[in-house]
Amino acid sequence: MALPLSTDSRWIVDENGQRVKLACVNWVSHLEVMVAEGLSKQPMDAIAKRIVSLGFNCVRLTWPVFLVTNDTLGSLTVRQSLESLALLESISGIQANNPSIIDLPLLNVYQAVVSSLGDNNVMVILDNHVSKPGWCCSNSDGNGFFGDQYFDPDQWITGLTRMASMFNGVPNVVGMSLRNELRGPKQNVNDWYSYMQKGAEAVHSANSRYGQAWKNGNSNQVCGRVVDNMMRISGFLLDQGWPLFVSEFGVDQRGTNVNDNRYLGCFLGAAAELDFDWALWTLVGSYYFRQGVIGMNEYYGVLNWDWRETRNSTFLQQISALQSPFRGPGVSKVHLHKVIFHPSTGLCVLRKSMLDPLRLGPCTESEAWNYSPQKILSVKGTYFCLQTDDLAKPAKLGIICTDSNSKWETISDSKMHLSSKAPNGTAVCLDIGFNNTIVTSNCKCLSKDNSCDPESQWFKLVNSTRSSTMTKTSSLFSSILNFPARDFLWKLFSGSV
């Protein structure tokens, strides 16, 4: 990667002008111990290598202001910090897995983590998460907004300045988050504008969680509201030519939280369509000490409690397609086209051959589609369009694309139902059948019903210019499928030959 990074309109690019998509994971280092979590479970370098193996190219590494503004805290060694909390088992773990850091000052260990990530070509965003070390976030924890008990604006600017100076010239540090989740009763627009500008200038000079609406409301309607609100609050920046970095999203990795599961499908659909940069919460499988609990399990963590295995391989498949850019500078490998993305699986619609049914598969093998103003979804470069046959039957490709069964409209508040009309006039939606085949079913969960789960029918048409094995095949079809061949195929499909 050609660092440093800069921006080109809404895209983050390297020094060669090629797009760099930040596909980050959060690594917590802002709790009372003030040491990156997991170092008692695995060697630092092993964790960095695991991050790379999971497809992430970036870490959002959290830190508290007091680490760099309180000399007494910053000079504590790892051993002393753990001893102060009676975390004797963690001391033994770090001595076994990372013996070189046990007697280093906390600030030096933070630098060592950044260095280890750099050695493995992982970019770092330094995230000022809180001022006083501890778990975030509540409206009354004293860390919420400028002027709160522990959130002194001058001290905050000093902390940003020192951190930016410390990592000046460290090539894999590509950015800083000025502050995590401003909140609480003191919030006001004037202070936000004033202090955020001062914080940004200091850096440059030196170099809710999720509610229960998804469980209790209709998923399509909730998704529509959430996406509209996101576009109103921040998504509009993309249309105005500014980058957007979503610094935290995540779900309960056990897969049993209905609220989180439905939220995730909606989020991934929007993330694919808008192709923004993001950071997952979180890498962490367990904590040294969190909210008074020793060794607390983190069910939002990609890694399990002992940091050895991943917690949910299905989730990693869901986000894998979003770890690479769909478009942007340097990603123009083929002409602009659509891919049909299925958020709940992280897969795309593809075909193995003209005789095999359409099915879901890796987006790296995705078909290139064209979506016309007449609502026709056709395989780009060919005469074949997507059609519905009948209820509960596989969707198919055909070459007579003027009938109603060839027109696909995006319906529902979520804008993720692709609906057509079967030959008998019945309204149907794309759905997933046996063995990930693409079928058409009765459209479900369009309104009111709170218990219904529509995710099998959620598809998103995503703009892409990245190549795949199938976009190359489509280019071949366009060169051989001339009009005589089309006429022959029509006869073949109609049974005339």
Coordinates of C-alpha atoms in Angstrom, one line a residue, residues 24-258:
C24 CA -11.2 -2.0 10.2
V25 CA -11.8 -3.9 13.4
N26 CA -11.8 -2.2 16.8
W27 CA -9.1 -3.3 19.3
V28 CA -9.8 -2.1 22.8
S29 CA -7.1 -0.4 24.8
H30 CA -9.0 2.2 26.8
L31 CA -10.2 0.3 29.9
E32 CA -8.8 0.6 33.4
V33 CA -5.7 -1.6 32.6
M34 CA -4.9 0.6 29.6
V35 CA -3.3 -2.3 27.7
A36 CA -4.5 -3.7 24.4
E37 CA -6.9 -6.5 25.3
G38 CA -5.9 -10.2 24.6
L39 CA -2.1 -9.9 25.2
S40 CA -2.5 -12.3 28.1
K41 CA -4.0 -14.9 25.7
Q42 CA -1.9 -14.6 22.6
P43 CA 1.4 -13.1 21.4
M44 CA 1.0 -9.6 20.0
D45 CA 2.3 -10.6 16.6
A46 CA -0.1 -13.6 16.4
I47 CA -3.0 -11.3 17.0
A48 CA -1.8 -8.9 14.3
K49 CA -1.5 -11.8 11.9
R50 CA -4.9 -13.1 12.8
I51 CA -6.4 -9.7 12.0
V52 CA -4.9 -9.9 8.5
S53 CA -6.1 -13.5 8.0
L54 CA -9.7 -12.4 8.8
G55 CA -9.6 -9.9 5.9
F56 CA -9.2 -6.7 7.9
N57 CA -6.6 -4.1 6.7
C58 CA -7.0 -1.7 9.6
V59 CA -7.4 -1.4 13.3
R60 CA -9.2 1.3 15.3
L61 CA -7.1 1.2 18.4
T62 CA -8.7 2.9 21.3
W63 CA -7.0 5.1 24.0
P64 CA -8.0 7.2 27.0
V65 CA -6.8 10.9 27.3
F66 CA -5.4 10.2 30.8
L67 CA -2.9 7.8 29.3
V68 CA -1.0 10.7 27.7
T69 CA -1.9 13.6 30.0
N70 CA -1.4 11.9 33.4
D71 CA 2.3 11.2 33.8
T72 CA 1.7 8.9 36.8
L73 CA -0.7 6.7 34.8
G74 CA 1.3 6.7 31.6
S75 CA 4.5 5.7 33.3
L76 CA 2.9 2.7 35.1
T77 CA 4.3 -0.6 33.9
V78 CA 1.9 -3.3 32.6
R79 CA 2.7 -5.4 35.7
Q80 CA 1.9 -2.4 38.0
S81 CA -1.3 -1.7 36.2
L82 CA -2.5 -5.3 36.5
E83 CA -1.4 -5.6 40.1
S84 CA -3.4 -2.5 41.0
L85 CA -6.5 -4.4 39.9
A86 CA -5.4 -7.7 41.4
L87 CA -5.3 -9.3 38.0
L88 CA -2.7 -11.9 38.8
E89 CA -3.8 -14.4 36.2
S90 CA -3.4 -11.8 33.5
I91 CA 0.1 -11.1 34.7
S92 CA 1.0 -14.7 34.3
G93 CA -0.7 -14.8 30.8
I94 CA 1.3 -11.8 29.6
Q95 CA 4.6 -13.2 31.0
A96 CA 3.9 -16.4 29.0
N97 CA 2.7 -14.8 25.8
N98 CA 4.3 -11.4 25.7
P99 CA 7.2 -11.4 28.2
S100 CA 9.0 -8.4 26.7
I101 CA 6.2 -6.0 27.6
I102 CA 5.4 -7.0 31.2
D103 CA 7.7 -4.3 32.7
L104 CA 7.3 -1.7 30.0
P105 CA 5.4 1.6 30.7
L106 CA 1.9 1.5 29.4
L107 CA 2.5 4.2 26.8
N108 CA 5.4 2.2 25.4
V109 CA 3.2 -0.9 25.1
Y110 CA 0.6 1.1 23.1
Q111 CA 3.4 2.1 20.7
A112 CA 4.6 -1.5 20.5
V113 CA 1.1 -2.6 19.5
V114 CA 1.0 0.0 16.7
S115 CA 4.5 -1.1 15.6
S116 CA 3.4 -4.8 15.5
L117 CA 0.4 -3.9 13.4
G118 CA 2.7 -2.0 11.1
D119 CA 5.0 -4.9 10.7
N120 CA 2.0 -6.9 9.4
N121 CA 0.9 -4.1 7.0
V122 CA -2.1 -3.2 9.1
M123 CA -3.2 0.5 9.1
V124 CA -4.1 2.1 12.5
I125 CA -6.6 4.8 13.4
L126 CA -5.9 6.1 16.9
D127 CA -9.3 6.5 18.5
N128 CA -9.7 8.7 21.6
H129 CA -12.5 6.8 23.2
V130 CA -12.8 8.3 26.7
S131 CA -10.8 10.6 29.0
K132 CA -10.8 8.6 32.2
P133 CA -10.0 4.9 31.5
G134 CA -13.1 2.7 31.7
W135 CA -16.0 1.2 29.8
C136 CA -18.0 3.4 27.5
C137 CA -20.7 4.7 27.3
S138 CA -23.4 6.2 29.6
N139 CA -24.7 9.7 29.8
S140 CA -23.5 10.0 33.4
D141 CA -20.0 8.5 33.3
G142 CA -18.3 11.9 33.3
N143 CA -16.7 11.2 29.8
G144 CA -19.6 12.3 27.6
F145 CA -19.3 15.9 26.5
F146 CA -17.1 18.9 26.8
G147 CA -17.2 20.2 30.4
D148 CA -18.2 16.9 32.0
Q149 CA -16.3 15.7 35.1
Y150 CA -13.5 14.0 33.3
F151 CA -13.8 15.7 29.9
D152 CA -11.8 18.9 30.2
P153 CA -11.5 20.4 26.7
D154 CA -8.0 21.8 27.2
Q155 CA -6.8 18.5 28.6
W156 CA -8.4 16.7 25.6
I157 CA -6.6 19.0 23.1
T158 CA -3.3 18.4 25.0
G159 CA -3.9 14.6 24.7
L160 CA -4.7 14.8 21.0
T161 CA -1.6 16.9 20.4
R162 CA 0.7 14.5 22.3
M163 CA -0.7 11.4 20.7
A164 CA -0.4 13.0 17.2
S165 CA 3.2 14.1 17.9
M166 CA 4.1 10.6 19.3
F167 CA 3.0 8.9 16.0
N168 CA 4.3 11.6 13.7
G169 CA 6.1 9.8 10.9
V170 CA 4.8 6.3 11.8
P171 CA 3.6 5.3 8.4
N172 CA 0.8 2.8 9.3
V173 CA -1.0 5.4 11.5
V174 CA -3.3 6.8 8.9
G175 CA -5.8 8.8 11.0
M176 CA -7.2 9.8 14.4
S177 CA -10.7 9.7 15.7
L178 CA -11.1 12.9 17.7
R179 CA -13.7 11.5 20.2
N180 CA -16.0 8.5 20.5
E181 CA -19.8 8.9 21.0
L182 CA -20.3 12.4 22.3
R183 CA -23.3 12.3 24.6
G184 CA -25.0 13.4 27.8
P185 CA -27.1 16.4 29.0
K186 CA -24.4 19.0 28.2
Q187 CA -24.5 18.4 24.5
N188 CA -24.9 21.5 22.3
V189 CA -24.1 22.4 18.8
N190 CA -22.0 25.5 19.5
D191 CA -19.5 23.7 21.7
W192 CA -19.4 20.7 19.3
Y193 CA -18.4 23.0 16.4
S194 CA -16.0 25.0 18.5
Y195 CA -14.1 22.2 20.2
M196 CA -14.1 19.7 17.3
Q197 CA -12.5 22.3 15.1
K198 CA -9.9 23.0 17.8
G199 CA -9.3 19.3 18.2
A200 CA -8.8 18.8 14.5
E201 CA -6.4 21.7 14.3
A202 CA -4.4 20.4 17.2
V203 CA -4.0 17.0 15.4
H204 CA -3.0 18.7 12.2
S205 CA -0.6 21.0 13.9
A206 CA 1.2 18.1 15.5
N207 CA 1.3 16.1 12.4
S208 CA -26.1 4.2 21.5
R209 CA -25.6 1.2 21.2
Y210 CA -28.5 -0.4 19.5
G211 CA -32.1 -0.3 20.7
Q212 CA -34.9 -2.9 20.6
A213 CA -36.8 -1.4 17.6
W214 CA -35.7 -4.3 15.4
K215 CA -37.2 -6.9 17.7
N216 CA -40.4 -5.1 18.4
G217 CA -41.1 -3.4 15.0
N218 CA -41.5 -4.5 11.4
S219 CA -38.0 -5.1 10.0
N220 CA -38.7 -3.5 6.6
Q221 CA -40.2 -0.4 8.2
V222 CA -37.5 -0.1 10.9
C223 CA -34.8 -0.5 8.2
G224 CA -36.3 2.2 6.1
R225 CA -36.4 4.6 9.0
V226 CA -32.9 3.8 10.2
V227 CA -31.3 4.2 6.7
D228 CA -33.2 7.4 6.0
N229 CA -32.1 8.8 9.4
M230 CA -28.5 7.8 8.7
M231 CA -28.5 9.5 5.3
R232 CA -30.0 12.7 7.0
I233 CA -27.4 12.8 9.7
S234 CA -24.2 11.7 7.9
G235 CA -24.8 9.8 4.7
F236 CA -25.4 13.0 2.8
L237 CA -21.7 13.7 3.1
L238 CA -21.1 11.1 0.4
D239 CA -23.3 12.9 -2.1
Q240 CA -21.4 16.1 -1.3
G241 CA -18.0 14.6 -2.1
W242 CA -16.8 13.8 1.5
P243 CA -15.6 10.4 2.8
L244 CA -17.7 8.7 5.5
F245 CA -16.1 6.4 8.0
V246 CA -18.5 4.4 10.2
S247 CA -16.3 3.8 13.2
E248 CA -18.4 1.2 15.1
F249 CA -20.9 -1.3 14.1
G250 CA -21.3 -4.8 15.5
V251 CA -23.7 -7.6 16.6
D252 CA -23.9 -10.4 19.2
Q253 CA -21.7 -13.0 17.5
R254 CA -23.7 -15.9 19.1
G255 CA -26.4 -15.3 16.5
T256 CA -29.2 -15.5 19.0
N257 CA -30.0 -11.8 19.3
V258 CA -33.0 -11.1 17.0

